[in-house]
PDB file of C-alpha atoms in Angstrom:
ATOM      1  CA  MET N 876       0.000   0.000   0.000  1.00 57.00           C
ATOM      2  CA  ASN N 877       1.389   3.415  -1.003  1.00 90.00           C
ATOM      3  CA  PHE N 878      -1.343   5.958  -0.172  1.00 93.00           C
ATOM      4  CA  ILE N 879      -4.420   6.386   1.962  1.00 94.00           C
ATOM      5  CA  GLU N 880      -6.769   9.343   2.222  1.00 92.00           C
ATOM      6  CA  ILE N 881      -7.362  11.170   5.494  1.00 89.00           C
ATOM      7  CA  ASN N 882      -9.711  14.148   5.635  1.00 81.00           C
ATOM      8  CA  GLY N 883      -9.542  14.412   1.856  1.00 84.00           C
ATOM      9  CA  GLN N 884      -5.741  14.496   1.992  1.00 87.00           C
ATOM     10  CA  LYS N 885      -3.443  12.004   0.252  1.00 94.00           C
ATOM     11  CA  ILE N 886      -1.001  10.432   2.719  1.00 95.00           C
ATOM     12  CA  GLU N 887       2.006   8.322   1.733  1.00 96.00           C
ATOM     13  CA  ILE N 888       2.082   5.182   3.830  1.00 96.00           C
ATOM     14  CA  LEU N 889       4.111   2.022   4.250  1.00 95.00           C
ATOM     15  CA  SER N 890       2.242  -1.049   5.425  1.00 96.00           C
ATOM     16  CA  LYS N 891       3.726  -4.519   5.154  1.00 96.00           C
ATOM     17  CA  GLY N 892       3.436  -7.773   7.028  1.00 96.00           C
ATOM     18  CA  THR N 893       0.298  -9.138   8.649  1.00 94.00           C
ATOM     19  CA  GLY N 894       1.134 -10.381  12.155  1.00 94.00           C
ATOM     20  CA  LYS N 895      -0.182  -8.923  15.412  1.00 94.00           C
ATOM     21  CA  PRO N 896       0.395  -6.704  17.207  1.00 97.00           C
ATOM     22  CA  ALA N 897       0.851  -4.083  14.518  1.00 98.00           C
ATOM     23  CA  ILE N 898       3.933  -1.880  14.879  1.00 98.00           C
ATOM     24  CA  LEU N 899       3.555   1.830  14.098  1.00 98.00           C
ATOM     25  CA  ILE N 900       6.807   3.783  13.725  1.00 98.00           C
ATOM     26  CA  LEU N 901       6.851   7.597  13.760  1.00 98.00           C
ATOM     27  CA  SER N 902       9.899   9.070  12.044  1.00 97.00           C
ATOM     28  CA  GLY N 903      11.686  12.220  13.154  1.00 96.00           C
ATOM     29  CA  MET N 904      11.345  15.778  11.923  1.00 95.00           C
ATOM     30  CA  GLY N 905      12.381  16.016   8.290  1.00 92.00           C
ATOM     31  CA  SER N 906      13.184  12.292   8.239  1.00 93.00           C
ATOM     32  CA  PRO N 907      11.895   9.888   5.546  1.00 95.00           C
ATOM     33  CA  PHE N 908      10.600   6.447   6.421  1.00 95.00           C
ATOM     34  CA  TYR N 909      12.554   5.092   3.444  1.00 94.00           C
ATOM     35  CA  GLU N 910      15.604   4.913   5.734  1.00 93.00           C
ATOM     36  CA  TRP N 911      13.895   2.304   7.917  1.00 95.00           C
ATOM     37  CA  GLU N 912      13.970  -0.381   5.215  1.00 92.00           C
ATOM     38  CA  GLU N 913      16.179  -2.837   7.137  1.00 93.00           C
ATOM     39  CA  ILE N 914      14.149  -2.547  10.330  1.00 97.00           C
ATOM     40  CA  SER N 915      10.702  -2.540   8.728  1.00 96.00           C
ATOM     41  CA  SER N 916      11.496  -5.525   6.481  1.00 96.00           C
ATOM     42  CA  LYS N 917      12.793  -7.616   9.366  1.00 97.00           C
ATOM     43  CA  LEU N 918       9.879  -6.811  11.656  1.00 98.00           C
ATOM     44  CA  ALA N 919       7.388  -7.427   8.835  1.00 97.00           C
ATOM     45  CA  GLU N 920       8.441 -11.082   8.815  1.00 97.00           C
ATOM     46  CA  THR N 921       6.349 -11.552  11.951  1.00 97.00           C
ATOM     47  CA  ASN N 922       4.243  -8.401  12.397  1.00 97.00           C
ATOM     48  CA  GLN N 923       2.427  -5.745  10.436  1.00 98.00           C
ATOM     49  CA  VAL N 924       4.633  -2.648  10.204  1.00 98.00           C
ATOM     50  CA  ILE N 925       3.207   0.783   9.459  1.00 98.00           C
ATOM     51  CA  MET N 926       4.948   4.068   8.786  1.00 98.00           C
ATOM     52  CA  TYR N 927       3.627   7.234   7.193  1.00 97.00           C
ATOM     53  CA  HIS N 928       4.842  10.597   6.046  1.00 96.00           C
ATOM     54  CA  ARG N 929       3.165  13.466   7.814  1.00 94.00           C
ATOM     55  CA  PRO N 930       1.498  15.938   5.411  1.00 93.00           C
ATOM     56  CA  GLY N 931       4.165  17.773   3.425  1.00 93.00           C
ATOM     57  CA  LEU N 932       6.761  15.028   3.841  1.00 94.00           C
ATOM     58  CA  GLY N 933       7.645  12.719   0.970  1.00 94.00           C
ATOM     59  CA  LYS N 934       4.659  12.300  -1.328  1.00 94.00           C
ATOM     60  CA  SER N 935       2.089  13.180   1.324  1.00 95.00           C
ATOM     61  CA  GLU N 936      -0.014  16.118   0.249  1.00 93.00           C
ATOM     62  CA  TYR N 937       0.766  19.435   1.927  1.00 91.00           C
ATOM     63  CA  LEU N 938      -2.087  21.658   3.044  1.00 82.00           C
ATOM     64  CA  HIS N 939      -1.672  25.139   4.466  1.00 80.00           C
ATOM     65  CA  LYS N 940      -2.626  24.187   7.998  1.00 79.00           C
ATOM     66  CA  LYS N 941      -0.906  24.428  11.363  1.00 84.00           C
ATOM     67  CA  ARG N 942       1.182  21.311  12.113  1.00 90.00           C
ATOM     68  CA  SER N 943       1.740  20.086  15.652  1.00 92.00           C
ATOM     69  CA  THR N 944       1.813  16.853  17.640  1.00 95.00           C
ATOM     70  CA  GLU N 945      -1.959  17.279  18.011  1.00 94.00           C
ATOM     71  CA  ASN N 946      -2.312  16.688  14.271  1.00 93.00           C
ATOM     72  CA  VAL N 947      -0.456  13.384  14.625  1.00 94.00           C
ATOM     73  CA  ASN N 948      -2.776  12.365  17.475  1.00 94.00           C
ATOM     74  CA  ALA N 949      -5.711  12.910  15.122  1.00 93.00           C
ATOM     75  CA  GLU N 950      -4.061  11.101  12.199  1.00 95.00           C
ATOM     76  CA  ILE N 951      -2.989   7.898  13.980  1.00 96.00           C
ATOM     77  CA  PRO N 952      -6.513   6.660  14.892  1.00 96.00           C
ATOM     78  CA  GLN N 953      -7.681   7.364  11.344  1.00 95.00           C
ATOM     79  CA  ILE N 954      -4.757   5.449   9.867  1.00 96.00           C
ATOM     80  CA  LEU N 955      -5.423   2.483  12.152  1.00 97.00           C
ATOM     81  CA  GLU N 956      -9.096   2.558  11.214  1.00 96.00           C
ATOM     82  CA  LYS N 957      -8.270   2.626   7.498  1.00 94.00           C
ATOM     83  CA  LEU N 958      -6.065  -0.432   8.006  1.00 95.00           C
ATOM     84  CA  ASN N 959      -8.698  -2.199  10.136  1.00 95.00           C
ATOM     85  CA  ILE N 960      -6.418  -2.313  13.174  1.00 96.00           C
ATOM     86  CA  THR N 961      -8.441  -2.392  16.379  1.00 96.00           C
ATOM     87  CA  GLU N 962      -6.080  -4.080  18.839  1.00 96.00           C
ATOM     88  CA  PRO N 963      -3.389  -2.221  20.846  1.00 97.00           C
ATOM     89  CA  ILE N 964      -0.213  -1.512  18.892  1.00 98.00           C
ATOM     90  CA  ILE N 965       3.508  -1.289  19.478  1.00 98.00           C
ATOM     91  CA  LEU N 966       4.287   2.411  19.047  1.00 98.00           C
ATOM     92  CA  ALA N 967       7.836   3.565  18.287  1.00 98.00           C
ATOM     93  CA  GLY N 968       8.935   7.162  17.830  1.00 98.00           C
ATOM     94  CA  HIS N 969      12.288   8.659  16.884  1.00 98.00           C
ATOM     95  CA  SER N 970      13.290  12.225  17.794  1.00 97.00           C
ATOM     96  CA  TYR N 971      10.269  14.483  17.039  1.00 97.00           C
ATOM     97  CA  GLY N 972       8.345  11.309  16.279  1.00 97.00           C
ATOM     98  CA  GLY N 973       9.118  10.329  19.874  1.00 98.00           C
ATOM     99  CA  LEU N 974       7.525  13.553  21.104  1.00 98.00           C
ATOM    100  CA  CYS N 975       4.431  12.691  19.063  1.00 97.00           C
ATOM    101  CA  ALA N 976       4.485   9.164  20.511  1.00 98.00           C
ATOM    102  CA  GLN N 977       4.648  10.557  24.056  1.00 98.00           C
ATOM    103  CA  HIS N 978       1.621  12.719  23.338  1.00 98.00           C
ATOM    104  CA  PHE N 979      -0.358   9.786  21.914  1.00 98.00           C
ATOM    105  CA  SER N 980       0.654   7.509  24.797  1.00 97.00           C
ATOM    106  CA  LYS N 981      -0.855   9.928  27.308  1.00 97.00           C
ATOM    107  CA  LEU N 982      -4.075  10.510  25.386  1.00 97.00           C
ATOM    108  CA  TYR N 983      -4.728   6.945  24.252  1.00 97.00           C
ATOM    109  CA  PRO N 984      -2.912   4.546  26.612  1.00 96.00           C
ATOM    110  CA  GLU N 985      -5.526   1.863  25.943  1.00 96.00           C
ATOM    111  CA  ARG N 986      -4.396   1.726  22.301  1.00 97.00           C
ATOM    112  CA  ILE N 987      -0.767   0.901  23.143  1.00 97.00           C
ATOM    113  CA  GLN N 988       0.713  -2.504  23.942  1.00 96.00           C
ATOM    114  CA  GLY N 989       4.304  -1.274  24.145  1.00 97.00           C
ATOM    115  CA  LEU N 990       6.192   1.987  23.602  1.00 97.00           C
ATOM    116  CA  LEU N 991       9.699   2.607  22.255  1.00 98.00           C
ATOM    117  CA  LEU N 992      11.205   6.106  22.504  1.00 98.00           C
ATOM    118  CA  LEU N 993      14.272   6.351  20.307  1.00 98.00           C
ATOM    119  CA  ASP N 994      16.459   9.344  21.249  1.00 98.00           C
ATOM    120  CA  SER N 995      13.167  11.146  21.644  1.00 98.00           C
ATOM    121  CA  THR N 996      12.713  14.877  21.905  1.00 97.00           C
ATOM    122  CA  SER N 997      12.074  15.759  25.552  1.00 97.00           C
ATOM    123  CA  VAL N 998       8.994  17.457  26.977  1.00 97.00           C
ATOM    124  CA  ASP N 999      11.574  19.759  28.627  1.00 97.00           C
ATOM    125  CA  LEU N1000      13.258  20.654  25.350  1.00 95.00           C
ATOM    126  CA  TYR N1001      13.131  24.321  26.360  1.00 94.00           C
ATOM    127  CA  LYS N1002      16.159  23.589  28.562  1.00 95.00           C
ATOM    128  CA  LEU N1003      18.273  23.197  25.426  1.00 94.00           C
ATOM    129  CA  ASP N1004      17.421  26.771  24.404  1.00 90.00           C
ATOM    130  CA  GLN N1005      18.625  28.046  27.781  1.00 92.00           C
ATOM    131  CA  LEU N1006      22.168  26.746  27.271  1.00 94.00           C
ATOM    132  CA  ASP N1007      25.039  29.119  26.551  1.00 93.00           C
ATOM    133  CA  LEU N1008      25.947  27.873  23.069  1.00 94.00           C
ATOM    134  CA  PRO N1009      27.063  30.859  20.933  1.00 94.00           C
ATOM    135  CA  TYR N1010      28.329  28.809  17.973  1.00 93.00           C
ATOM    136  CA  LEU N1011      25.405  26.393  17.873  1.00 91.00           C
ATOM    137  CA  ASN N1012      22.813  29.105  18.501  1.00 88.00           C
ATOM    138  CA  GLU N1013      24.056  30.944  15.440  1.00 87.00           C
ATOM    139  CA  ASN N1014      24.089  27.895  13.195  1.00 81.00           C
ATOM    140  CA  ASP N1015      21.757  25.248  14.610  1.00 84.00           C
ATOM    141  CA  SER N1016      19.156  26.911  16.857  1.00 86.00           C
ATOM    142  CA  ASP N1017      15.399  26.813  16.312  1.00 89.00           C
ATOM    143  CA  ALA N1018      15.554  30.412  15.101  1.00 88.00           C
ATOM    144  CA  ALA N1019      18.275  29.543  12.589  1.00 89.00           C
ATOM    145  CA  TRP N1020      16.326  26.530  11.320  1.00 92.00           C
ATOM    146  CA  ILE N1021      13.134  28.567  11.004  1.00 94.00           C
ATOM    147  CA  GLU N1022      14.931  31.007   8.698  1.00 94.00           C
ATOM    148  CA  ILE N1023      16.451  28.155   6.690  1.00 94.00           C
ATOM    149  CA  CYS N1024      13.046  26.524   6.308  1.00 95.00           C
ATOM    150  CA  LYS N1025      11.473  29.782   5.164  1.00 95.00           C
ATOM    151  CA  GLU N1026      14.153  30.215   2.495  1.00 96.00           C
ATOM    152  CA  HIS N1027      14.008  26.610   1.286  1.00 96.00           C
ATOM    153  CA  ALA N1028      10.195  26.514   1.252  1.00 95.00           C
ATOM    154  CA  ALA N1029      10.147  29.358  -1.305  1.00 96.00           C
ATOM    155  CA  LEU N1030      12.315  27.474  -3.817  1.00 96.00           C
ATOM    156  CA  SER N1031      11.465  24.909  -6.493  1.00 96.00           C
ATOM    157  CA  PRO N1032      12.735  21.313  -6.386  1.00 95.00           C
ATOM    158  CA  THR N1033      15.247  22.159  -9.116  1.00 95.00           C
ATOM    159  CA  GLU N1034      16.510  25.170  -7.172  1.00 96.00           C
ATOM    160  CA  LEU N1035      16.765  23.113  -3.988  1.00 94.00           C
ATOM    161  CA  LEU N1036      18.707  20.398  -5.785  1.00 93.00           C
ATOM    162  CA  LYS N1037      21.187  22.995  -7.027  1.00 92.00           C
ATOM    163  CA  LEU N1038      21.410  24.772  -3.665  1.00 91.00           C
ATOM    164  CA  LEU N1039      21.657  21.774  -1.389  1.00 87.00           C
ATOM    165  CA  ASP N1040      23.510  19.388  -3.708  1.00 86.00           C
ATOM    166  CA  PRO N1041      22.382  16.624  -1.326  1.00 82.00           C
ATOM    167  CA  VAL N1042      25.133  14.266  -0.249  1.00 81.00           C
ATOM    168  CA  LEU N1043      23.871  11.158   1.511  1.00 86.00           C
ATOM    169  CA  THR N1044      25.531   9.913   4.680  1.00 84.00           C
ATOM    170  CA  LYS N1045      27.651   6.765   4.684  1.00 82.00           C
ATOM    171  CA  GLU N1046      24.765   4.835   6.222  1.00 82.00           C
ATOM    172  CA  GLN N1047      22.293   6.170   3.647  1.00 86.00           C
ATOM    173  CA  GLN N1048      24.660   5.227   0.827  1.00 86.00           C
ATOM    174  CA  LYS N1049      24.344   1.593   1.931  1.00 84.00           C
ATOM    175  CA  LEU N1050      20.646   1.662   1.068  1.00 85.00           C
ATOM    176  CA  PRO N1051      19.345   0.402  -2.319  1.00 87.00           C
ATOM    177  CA  LYS N1052      19.830   2.762  -5.269  1.00 89.00           C
ATOM    178  CA  LYS N1053      16.094   3.365  -5.654  1.00 89.00           C
ATOM    179  CA  THR N1054      15.865   4.274  -1.978  1.00 89.00           C
ATOM    180  CA  GLN N1055      18.730   6.744  -2.370  1.00 91.00           C
ATOM    181  CA  GLU N1056      16.871   8.395  -5.255  1.00 92.00           C
ATOM    182  CA  LYS N1057      13.773   8.680  -3.058  1.00 92.00           C
ATOM    183  CA  LEU N1058      15.876  10.327  -0.344  1.00 93.00           C
ATOM    184  CA  ILE N1059      17.168  12.973  -2.770  1.00 94.00           C
ATOM    185  CA  ALA N1060      13.624  13.712  -3.931  1.00 94.00           C
ATOM    186  CA  PHE N1061      12.497  13.896  -0.297  1.00 95.00           C
ATOM    187  CA  TYR N1062      15.138  16.481   0.664  1.00 95.00           C
ATOM    188  CA  THR N1063      14.516  18.657  -2.414  1.00 95.00           C
ATOM    189  CA  ASN N1064      10.760  18.932  -1.912  1.00 96.00           C
ATOM    190  CA  PRO N1065       9.777  22.478  -0.832  1.00 96.00           C
ATOM    191  CA  SER N1066       6.834  21.086   1.155  1.00 95.00           C
ATOM    192  CA  LEU N1067       9.283  19.355   3.487  1.00 96.00           C
ATOM    193  CA  TYR N1068      10.508  22.727   4.698  1.00 96.00           C
ATOM    194  CA  LYS N1069       6.987  24.134   4.982  1.00 95.00           C
ATOM    195  CA  THR N1070       6.088  21.279   7.311  1.00 95.00           C
ATOM    196  CA  MET N1071       9.348  21.523   9.279  1.00 95.00           C
ATOM    197  CA  LEU N1072       8.723  25.259   9.716  1.00 94.00           C
ATOM    198  CA  GLN N1073       5.365  24.484  11.309  1.00 94.00           C
ATOM    199  CA  GLU N1074       6.670  21.671  13.501  1.00 95.00           C
ATOM    200  CA  ILE N1075       9.666  23.660  14.781  1.00 95.00           C
ATOM    201  CA  SER N1076       7.528  26.723  15.447  1.00 93.00           C
ATOM    202  CA  ASN N1077       5.075  24.734  17.563  1.00 94.00           C
ATOM    203  CA  TRP N1078       7.088  22.011  19.279  1.00 95.00           C
ATOM    204  CA  GLU N1079       7.916  23.879  22.488  1.00 95.00           C
ATOM    205  CA  LYS N1080       4.222  24.633  23.026  1.00 96.00           C
ATOM    206  CA  ASP N1081       3.454  21.002  22.162  1.00 97.00           C
ATOM    207  CA  ALA N1082       5.988  19.868  24.776  1.00 97.00           C
ATOM    208  CA  GLU N1083       4.325  22.023  27.454  1.00 97.00           C
ATOM    209  CA  ILE N1084       0.928  20.491  26.646  1.00 97.00           C
ATOM    210  CA  ILE N1085       2.316  16.936  26.726  1.00 97.00           C
ATOM    211  CA  LYS N1086       4.150  17.500  30.009  1.00 97.00           C
ATOM    212  CA  ALA N1087       0.957  18.744  31.648  1.00 97.00           C
ATOM    213  CA  LEU N1088      -0.928  15.558  30.755  1.00 96.00           C
ATOM    214  CA  SER N1089      -1.026  12.693  33.239  1.00 94.00           C
ATOM    215  CA  TYR N1090       0.359   9.305  32.286  1.00 94.00           C
ATOM    216  CA  THR N1091      -2.074   6.496  33.121  1.00 93.00           C
ATOM    217  CA  GLY N1092      -0.725   3.691  30.941  1.00 92.00           C
ATOM    218  CA  ASN N1093       0.322   0.265  32.131  1.00 92.00           C
ATOM    219  CA  PHE N1094       2.331  -0.986  29.152  1.00 95.00           C
ATOM    220  CA  PRO N1095       6.060  -1.748  28.848  1.00 96.00           C
ATOM    221  CA  VAL N1096       8.257   1.169  27.781  1.00 97.00           C
ATOM    222  CA  THR N1097      11.802   1.159  26.428  1.00 98.00           C
ATOM    223  CA  ILE N1098      13.851   4.352  26.123  1.00 98.00           C
ATOM    224  CA  ILE N1099      17.004   4.333  23.998  1.00 98.00           C
ATOM    225  CA  GLY N1100      19.371   7.296  23.895  1.00 98.00           C
ATOM    226  CA  ARG N1101      22.308   8.050  21.644  1.00 98.00           C
ATOM    227  CA  ASN N1102      25.953   7.625  22.621  1.00 97.00           C
ATOM    228  CA  LYS N1103      27.126  10.848  24.230  1.00 97.00           C
ATOM    229  CA  ARG N1104      30.827  10.453  23.456  1.00 96.00           C
ATOM    230  CA  LYS N1105      30.243   9.679  19.780  1.00 96.00           C
ATOM    231  CA  CYS N1106      28.032  12.743  19.354  1.00 97.00           C
ATOM    232  CA  ILE N1107      30.533  15.024  21.087  1.00 97.00           C
ATOM    233  CA  LEU N1108      33.281  13.830  18.743  1.00 97.00           C
ATOM    234  CA  ASN N1109      30.995  14.293  15.728  1.00 94.00           C
ATOM    235  CA  TYR N1110      30.232  17.863  16.763  1.00 95.00           C
ATOM    236  CA  ILE N1111      33.912  18.645  17.244  1.00 96.00           C
ATOM    237  CA  ASP N1112      34.699  17.186  13.809  1.00 95.00           C
ATOM    238  CA  ASP N1113      32.073  19.561  12.383  1.00 92.00           C
ATOM    239  CA  GLY N1114      33.789  22.568  13.975  1.00 94.00           C
ATOM    240  CA  VAL N1115      31.679  22.974  17.100  1.00 95.00           C
ATOM    241  CA  PRO N1116      33.724  24.123  20.133  1.00 95.00           C
ATOM    242  CA  LYS N1117      34.404  21.244  22.530  1.00 97.00           C
ATOM    243  CA  GLU N1118      32.818  23.052  25.497  1.00 96.00           C
ATOM    244  CA  GLU N1119      29.577  23.612  23.605  1.00 96.00           C
ATOM    245  CA  ALA N1120      29.451  20.035  22.331  1.00 97.00           C
ATOM    246  CA  GLU N1121      29.929  18.658  25.844  1.00 97.00           C
ATOM    247  CA  LEU N1122      27.336  20.988  27.393  1.00 97.00           C
ATOM    248  CA  LEU N1123      24.754  20.141  24.756  1.00 97.00           C
ATOM    249  CA  GLU N1124      25.298  16.393  24.960  1.00 97.00           C
ATOM    250  CA  ASP N1125      25.404  16.351  28.775  1.00 98.00           C
ATOM    251  CA  THR N1126      22.038  18.125  28.800  1.00 98.00           C
ATOM    252  CA  TRP N1127      20.514  15.892  26.111  1.00 98.00           C
ATOM    253  CA  HIS N1128      21.745  12.812  28.017  1.00 98.00           C
ATOM    254  CA  GLN N1129      20.096  14.075  31.208  1.00 98.00           C
ATOM    255  CA  LEU N1130      16.819  14.795  29.402  1.00 98.00           C
ATOM    256  CA  ILE N1131      16.751  11.252  28.037  1.00 98.00           C
ATOM    257  CA  MET N1132      17.326   9.841  31.522  1.00 97.00           C
ATOM    258  CA  GLU N1133      14.497  11.980  32.911  1.00 96.00           C
ATOM    259  CA  GLN N1134      12.047  10.357  30.498  1.00 97.00           C
ATOM    260  CA  LYS N1135      12.288   7.298  32.719  1.00 95.00           C
ATOM    261  CA  ASP N1136      10.724   9.354  35.512  1.00 92.00           C
ATOM    262  CA  ILE N1137       7.612   9.824  33.376  1.00 93.00           C
ATOM    263  CA  TYR N1138       7.196   6.167  32.479  1.00 92.00           C
ATOM    264  CA  LYS N1139       7.608   4.241  35.719  1.00 82.00           C
ATOM    265  CA  ASN N1140       9.460   0.932  35.406  1.00 84.00           C
ATOM    266  CA  ALA N1141      10.625   1.876  31.922  1.00 95.00           C
ATOM    267  CA  LYS N1142      13.771   0.274  30.562  1.00 96.00           C
ATOM    268  CA  LEU N1143      16.542   2.780  29.770  1.00 97.00           C
ATOM    269  CA  LEU N1144      19.654   2.157  27.700  1.00 97.00           C
ATOM    270  CA  PHE N1145      22.120   4.057  25.542  1.00 97.00           C
ATOM    271  CA  ALA N1146      23.139   2.734  22.135  1.00 97.00           C
ATOM    272  CA  LEU N1147      26.866   2.090  21.972  1.00 94.00           C
ATOM    273  CA  GLY N1148      28.517   3.897  19.074  1.00 93.00           C
ATOM    274  CA  ALA N1149      25.257   5.387  17.810  1.00 96.00           C
ATOM    275  CA  GLY N1150      24.466   8.976  16.957  1.00 95.00           C
ATOM    276  CA  HIS N1151      21.009  10.541  16.856  1.00 96.00           C
ATOM    277  CA  ASP N1152      19.891   8.269  14.000  1.00 95.00           C
ATOM    278  CA  ILE N1153      20.074   5.084  16.063  1.00 97.00           C
ATOM    279  CA  TYR N1154      17.870   3.248  13.570  1.00 96.00           C
ATOM    280  CA  LEU N1155      20.675   3.604  10.999  1.00 94.00           C
ATOM    281  CA  ASP N1156      23.652   3.153  13.325  1.00 94.00           C
ATOM    282  CA  GLN N1157      22.213   0.267  15.363  1.00 96.00           C
ATOM    283  CA  PRO N1158      19.250  -1.223  13.442  1.00 96.00           C
ATOM    284  CA  GLN N1159      19.635  -4.648  15.080  1.00 97.00           C
ATOM    285  CA  LEU N1160      19.300  -3.066  18.519  1.00 98.00           C
ATOM    286  CA  VAL N1161      16.063  -1.355  17.496  1.00 98.00           C
ATOM    287  CA  ILE N1162      14.676  -4.611  16.078  1.00 98.00           C
ATOM    288  CA  LYS N1163      15.641  -6.521  19.220  1.00 97.00           C
ATOM    289  CA  GLU N1164      14.058  -4.027  21.602  1.00 98.00           C
ATOM    290  CA  ILE N1165      10.808  -3.844  19.627  1.00 98.00           C
ATOM    291  CA  LYS N1166      10.585  -7.637  19.673  1.00 97.00           C
ATOM    292  CA  LYS N1167      11.185  -7.602  23.416  1.00 96.00           C
ATOM    293  CA  LEU N1168       8.255  -5.225  23.852  1.00 96.00           C
ATOM    294  CA  ILE N1169       6.060  -7.607  21.879  1.00 95.00           C
ATOM    295  CA  TYR N1170       7.060 -10.695  23.815  1.00 90.00           C
ATOM    296  CA  GLN N1171       7.164  -8.931  27.180  1.00 82.00           C
ATOM    297  CA  GLU N1172       3.438  -8.323  26.883  1.00 62.00           C
ATOM    298  CA  TYR N1173       2.956 -11.977  25.880  1.00 57.00           C
ATOM    299  CA  PHE N1174       4.840 -13.240  28.924  1.00 57.00           C
ATOM    300  CA  ASN N1175       3.036 -10.776  31.194  1.00 57.00           C
ATOM    301  CA  LYS N1176      -0.310 -12.197  30.047  1.00 55.00           C
ATOM    302  CA  LYS N1177       0.974 -15.754  30.448  1.00 47.00           C
ATOM    303  CA  GLU N1178       2.121 -15.041  34.002  1.00 45.00           C
ATOM    304  CA  MET N1179      -1.331 -13.646  34.835  1.00 41.00           C
ATOM    305  CA  ARG N1180      -3.014 -16.768  33.414  1.00 46.00           C
ATOM    306  CA  ASP N1181      -0.655 -19.027  35.358  1.00 41.00           C
ATOM    307  CA  PHE N1182      -1.327 -17.052  38.529  1.00 38.00           C
ATOM    308  CA  HIS N1183      -5.077 -17.616  38.236  1.00 43.00           C
ATOM    309  CA  ILE N1184      -4.802 -21.359  37.525  1.00 45.00           C
TER     310      ILE N1184
END
């Protein structure tokens, strides 16, 4: 399946496999689901795997509407209904997709069997803006990205291709040739930057709303963070001052650890040698932890049955 229609809007979707529970993966801000090929194919051997591009991303139709995590909360139930999925799902979210997953998990805990947060954006992301990071604030702050998105959104795909001259990462270059071509098209689509502009502009307010919601779920949760040392070295290689890189990564690391305080009894681990895109750096880890969430629920139910015998 390539497309479904939600509220009269064409949405690009990936759905493969048939087993239960279904696994819904929410990709990060400005991130294509094409990169998840290894993970989605492996999981689809035993379970139904679903991913979709939020409006404006990939081939999903862009409409001039406000985009926030609330939109995702409205889209997920409609997608599940379209696919005739009524049982609780395994929900996984990376980065901004993790923020969306946190929001959904608080609003609809009864629809979740297990939750995976993959280097997820924190509900306290405002703390990152309070850091003294002169170099990064000039080049990589929300304000800087908002201006970049505004400029890119006004260009044509041809102009973006010339301007950006997209060079895929080493991990992306390992993907099939057709997938690499899809990635280039994804990054040179003006609608991508229109959607990112909306998501960046609203995510701090979204985080405040999510933080204020109570968590009432009783499902297993796994939180995976990136490797702090690797990210510090990557920043330094890119010209970021060592002090700024360390301050940023120390804070991000702490925010990931604090997510465990939200989800009681959650499992917390950090992916050895992985940067922010853990699904590319450590795909086998992601597969393993999702499978554990599936079978943990199975064993929990079995233990309850055995207890009552």
